Amino acid sequence: MRKFTGCLFALALGGGCLAQQWDVGVAGGLEIYKNLTVTNGSDQATAGFKPGLVVSAFAAQDLYQHLGGEIRYDFGLADMKESSGGTSVDFGAQTHAIHYDFMLYGARRDAKVRPFLLAGGGIKIYRGTGQEQEFQPLAEFAILSKTKQIEGLITAGGGVKFQVGQRKFVYLEVIDFITRTPQNVIAPYPPSTISGWVHGFAPMVALSFGF
Amino acid sequence: MPTTLGVWTQRSRFADQLSRWALVFLAFSLLASAAFGATFGTRVVLGGQTSDLALDEARGLVYVANYTANRIDVVSTSTLRRVTTIAMPAGPASVALSPDGNYLVATHMMNFDPTIATPDYGLSVITLSGGASNLQTQIVNYTFGSPPLGVAFGNDGIALVATTTEFDLFDPTRGYIATLTTISGIDTQLLPIAIGNYPADITQASMAVSGDGSRIFGTVGDGTNLKVSTDFYYDVPSQQLNVMGWISSPPMGPRAVSVDQTGSTYMTGWTLNRASDFVELAQFPNAVGTFSLGSNAIDTARGSIYAQVAMSSAFQMWPPLPTPYSGPVLMVTGSDNLAVREQLMLPENLSGKSVLSSDNSTMYSVSSSGLMVMPVGQLYVTQGAKIHQVASDHASLLFTSNWCNSTPQTAVFAVIDPGGATTDFSLYTNLPGVTLTPSSGTTPAVITVSVDPTAYRSQNGTTSGLIQIQSGLAVNVPVPVQLLINNPQPEQRGAVFNVPGQLVSVLADPTRNRFYVLRQDNDQVLVFDGSSFNQIAVLRTPNTPWSMDMTFDKHYLIVGGDNSQVAGLYDLNTLQFVRYLPLPYGYYPRWVAASGNAILAACRHAGPIHGIARIQMYGMGTIYPTLGPWKNDINIDTAIVASPSGNFILGAMADGRTLLYDANQDLFVSARNDFTALTGAIAAPTDDTFIVANNVLDGSAVPAGTLSETGTTSGFTMAGGLGLATSAQSASSPGVVARVDLSQSSFSVRPTAMTEAPVLPPSAGSAFTRTLAALANGNAIVSLSTSGFVSLASNYDVAMATPDITSVVSAADLTSPVAPGGLMSVLGTNLSLTNAATSTLPLPTALASSCLTVNGVMVPMIMVSPTQINGQLPFEVSGTGTMVLRTPAGVSNTFTFPIDPTAPSAFLVDVPDWNTPMPTVTHAADGELVTPSYPIHLNEWLAIYVTGMGVTAPTVATGAASPLDPLAQPAAAPTLYLDGAQLPVEFAGLVPGEVGVYQINVQVPFKGVRTGMQIPLTITQGGFTLTLSVRVVTNN
């Protein structure tokens, strides 16, 4: 009864119970975006973001032996880019992402090495921060703009969680941040259109502390 | 002689009283001088009427023969006061000082009618000794059998005495008199004579000696017939006397003779003569021949003659004054042709002989009150002169405007004192729309002349006026500045060149790339380069030149004139004067024409019958006894011209008669009387076609047709196988140049308007004019005109497409309607021959010779091109606009278009690489244009630039830059919406410093506006709405 009660307590209080299974950490890596295609009649250009540093803060918990979750904030410094033919243009940009991911582990929670898959969702904010000009090259395709836009975020990825100390963990992971194209920030100039979704692949290393 | 002495004493006292009154008068004169000007020279009042003088420079004395006072007044040249007198037995008519200064010889002559009083005449020798302060005199009187008229010493110390019956040589040393020769027909007026006659009227004689003393000249009269006179000169070394009798009309007055340094020329009365053959080189026009009014002196060193001559009308320099100065005037002329260079106001009239000091600095003249002393040397001082003069450094100012130009034009000239003194002046002009800044002051001063061309919009030719100069101190008669305001329509042809003066004839040199222009007022031929139109030389001509022609071999130029007995001959290769070609005495070669055989002159004669003369290249010309079967009795105003082949010379007379000279036969083959009067152009373009006025004559001078010219014809020449004829209604009207096909029987003309009128008769004195010349290089045609000459390209009338206006839209976006004060674009074809733009403010109303009007109001323009003109729609127009464009190619169609009270339209700007122009919506923070790549952010300030917001308060002049303080705001306030959200307007109004550009400052709200690539921005003003599309984004 007591044990049951304890489990019930754990389920009821969640964090308090899981607090014993939490780890919080920071991560860093490089976010690599997949190019988008901008079409203007028969002409095409590629637009998107340049690879950029991404840093994260997260709090992960083990819900079960093989299921966990994390809530995570990611800040990315990835300039926008656009190119066509021999012309290219860059435009400063930042991203902010907040998402919750479920993590499916391939090993029990007390294992030293725990491969995992993750999937989740949240929001991602794109902010153009570059210097506006009366004319931006390749503007006939899309205009990289100094504005902000919030898009829904889907995350998917995987990695390995290593326990490197009594309360220390290291993550090696890859996350794909998936959003719709932020068409105010990367604004297609009529009649141009942009197709596809934004994929930001971010291989990262994370260090966390359990408690 | 006590009685005489008593009389003198009494006169002396009276004279003293006169002097006191004279001082009072002089004081008033000085007070009044500020308004009427000063005078040149100092009067020495001697209390009598003087007849002659002699200068004793060694003693500093002038001996003045005071004829009516029976004495010689001795005047100090330093104090200009009489130092003593020498009593004469009778009235001294003439005095002369021996070269060594020891003897003063005076002739005295009271030639009374013996039935009334005893005649008294003789010669006195006054032996002089001592100096000015202690002059001692001894007098020995000699009696003469006939009245001695004059005396002069040669450099041999022997005096030549002219009496009414003989010429005598008198040796004062020995008292020896020898008769040189006898003469008849010489006399004086018999005394007593009527009051109002003066010594020169009585003696009618004057004698003078050349500067080197080698020749003595004189003029004596007939006594009763005033028109009869005798000139003589005595050659001292050879003791030869040469005599020439004259009948002159008017009489040869003033009766004063002067001689140049070597005795090669002399001046008597109103004529300048050559000594060797008495040929009259020049004469003053309009002389009336008063014996006792005027004088002359030849300044050989300076090439000048100082003269006063009584004239029927005051002599007018060019440009003439509306009201000529009518007081006594000393003219300064050229010593070769009497061309007047300057006029000096005298305090009183001269009345006899003048002498110059040996350094030519001072002129002493017999004058009404006794003696006049004039510092002529001061006329040539360029710095620190002791006299005041005032003059302009420009003879004329030409303002070449354009019919559509509303911008005032400015030019500057300087008012100077040639002697470097500080002299007061004031300026006045009779032309409207002209301002002078400053209009008064002291020399030297730079004057800015501003002309408002709108005052001359109704004139499409050249308006001529004057800037008159007045001075209280200046002693000269100020010559006004001629103002010429040329205001042609754009389609008028020709470039105007300003050449001051009275231009009367033009002649193109067929073998040299030059043309020659006859300037009558200055007695000059001006030589111009045929390519640059620069003046390259000046040739001095006989007086009052009327015509010129080249010898058949084109080697020489011959110039004939109205006031010289000679024609001038000039080498065209060296551009040098060669020699005079004299005509028979009394004939003045007004018109000259050189055929392949004879060179003819149509002469004015001093008598009643004028004639055709044949000019000789060497020796004196001859008058044709007959013109073939006809009398050589032509009209005084007869013009002659030779055909280019040299085969014929056409003559035309103002009374309508014509002549034709066949050079090959040396015969006058035709003389006709087909017209009642003729005036205008004269030309002989071919051997079988001649032009007189607007008449075409055939090869027999028979009228063959007329040219349908309007106004008076002026010039005719051949160019490109066609005739060219010029004409005009008046000197201020536009000129007309017309192509004439002489091969067609109709002689139809194809007229083209010229920028200004050609010179029209009778402004040059003659009823006929030669004012058109086609240059030898084939590139240009020159037409003498009001301002100088007009050069026309040889293809001046090449066909050009006339402008056609197809639409009038806002210049901002080339689609919106237009509103008063807004910038507009005129679209069409052939709107301008060239591209031109300006940033000048106020905007000009003429650009690249294109001019635009709306409802008759001039349109300030910014840019012209063949297909588009940008300008400002005047604030003054409304309703329906009626637009007319004038270009050199012609006048456009009349285009009507609506004018909205307000019609704001944003400027569309081509941003590099944007395919679509962007409206001038800008970020207030940095002035950058709002574009899709630099979109509007919420909450930011915008500045929007538009045109067409209509009239403002305060009003701004059309074409002028908008003011900064106060700012000009539209009468109707605009309202603006962005995506339906009203934008608060902080300011709307004209942009200071710009023309027709309005600015609207607004703030974008923080919320309530959608973002997007194409968000509507509307500007509503006075019922007119402009909708723009802009990109709006949120702030990042």
Short mmCIF file of N, CA, C and O in Angstrom, two decimals, chain A residues 35-40 42-47 82-85 87 138 140-142 193-194:
data_model
loop_
_atom_site.label_atom_id
_atom_site.label_comp_id
_atom_site.label_asym_id
_atom_site.label_seq_id
_atom_site.Cartn_x
_atom_site.Cartn_y
_atom_site.Cartn_z
N ASN A 35 17.39 23.86 -48.10
CA ASN A 35 16.99 24.97 -48.96
C ASN A 35 15.56 24.84 -49.41
O ASN A 35 15.03 23.74 -49.60
N LEU A 36 14.99 26.03 -49.64
CA LEU A 36 13.65 26.10 -50.21
C LEU A 36 13.77 26.53 -51.66
O LEU A 36 14.75 27.19 -52.06
N THR A 37 12.81 26.21 -52.40
CA THR A 37 12.81 26.59 -53.81
C THR A 37 11.79 27.72 -54.01
O THR A 37 10.64 27.61 -53.60
N VAL A 38 12.29 28.79 -54.61
CA VAL A 38 11.42 29.92 -54.97
C VAL A 38 11.27 29.92 -56.47
O VAL A 38 12.25 29.88 -57.21
N THR A 39 10.06 29.97 -56.89
CA THR A 39 9.79 29.89 -58.33
C THR A 39 9.14 31.18 -58.80
O THR A 39 8.18 31.68 -58.21
N ASN A 40 9.71 31.72 -59.82
CA ASN A 40 9.15 32.92 -60.47
C ASN A 40 9.06 32.59 -61.95
O ASN A 40 10.04 32.74 -62.69
N SER A 42 9.53 30.66 -64.95
CA SER A 42 10.45 29.58 -65.26
C SER A 42 11.76 29.72 -64.49
O SER A 42 12.63 28.86 -64.58
N ASP A 43 11.87 30.82 -63.76
CA ASP A 43 13.11 31.03 -63.01
C ASP A 43 12.96 30.50 -61.60
O ASP A 43 11.88 30.50 -61.02
N GLN A 44 14.07 30.11 -61.07
CA GLN A 44 14.05 29.57 -59.72
C GLN A 44 15.20 30.14 -58.92
O GLN A 44 16.25 30.50 -59.45
N ALA A 45 14.96 30.17 -57.65
CA ALA A 45 16.02 30.56 -56.72
C ALA A 45 15.90 29.66 -55.50
O ALA A 45 14.87 29.04 -55.28
N THR A 46 16.95 29.60 -54.78
CA THR A 46 16.90 28.88 -53.52
C THR A 46 16.95 29.88 -52.40
O THR A 46 17.66 30.89 -52.48
N ALA A 47 16.19 29.61 -51.37
CA ALA A 47 16.16 30.52 -50.23
C ALA A 47 16.14 29.67 -48.97
O ALA A 47 15.83 28.47 -49.00
N GLU A 82 19.71 33.66 -49.92
CA GLU A 82 18.96 33.44 -51.16
C GLU A 82 19.97 33.47 -52.28
O GLU A 82 20.92 34.26 -52.26
N SER A 83 19.78 32.63 -53.23
CA SER A 83 20.74 32.60 -54.33
C SER A 83 20.06 32.11 -55.59
O SER A 83 19.09 31.34 -55.55
N SER A 84 20.57 32.64 -56.66
CA SER A 84 20.10 32.21 -57.97
C SER A 84 21.17 32.55 -58.97
O SER A 84 21.71 33.66 -58.99
N GLY A 85 21.46 31.62 -59.81
CA GLY A 85 22.53 31.85 -60.76
C GLY A 85 23.79 32.15 -60.00
O GLY A 85 24.17 31.47 -59.06
N THR A 87 24.17 34.89 -58.27
CA THR A 87 23.86 35.94 -57.30
C THR A 87 23.37 35.32 -56.01
O THR A 87 22.61 34.36 -56.03
N LEU A 138 17.88 39.72 -55.88
CA LEU A 138 17.00 38.55 -56.02
C LEU A 138 15.62 38.79 -55.41
O LEU A 138 14.87 37.86 -55.14
N GLU A 140 13.21 39.81 -56.80
CA GLU A 140 12.14 39.37 -57.70
C GLU A 140 11.69 37.95 -57.37
O GLU A 140 10.63 37.50 -57.82
N PHE A 141 12.50 37.23 -56.56
CA PHE A 141 12.08 35.91 -56.11
C PHE A 141 11.47 35.99 -54.72
O PHE A 141 10.31 35.73 -54.52
N ALA A 142 12.30 36.38 -53.77
CA ALA A 142 11.81 36.49 -52.41
C ALA A 142 12.63 37.53 -51.69
O ALA A 142 13.80 37.76 -52.02
N THR A 193 6.59 32.15 -55.89
CA THR A 193 6.03 31.29 -54.83
C THR A 193 7.15 30.48 -54.21
O THR A 193 8.19 30.22 -54.85
N ILE A 194 6.93 30.11 -52.97
CA ILE A 194 7.88 29.25 -52.28
C ILE A 194 7.17 27.96 -51.92
O ILE A 194 6.05 27.99 -51.37
#
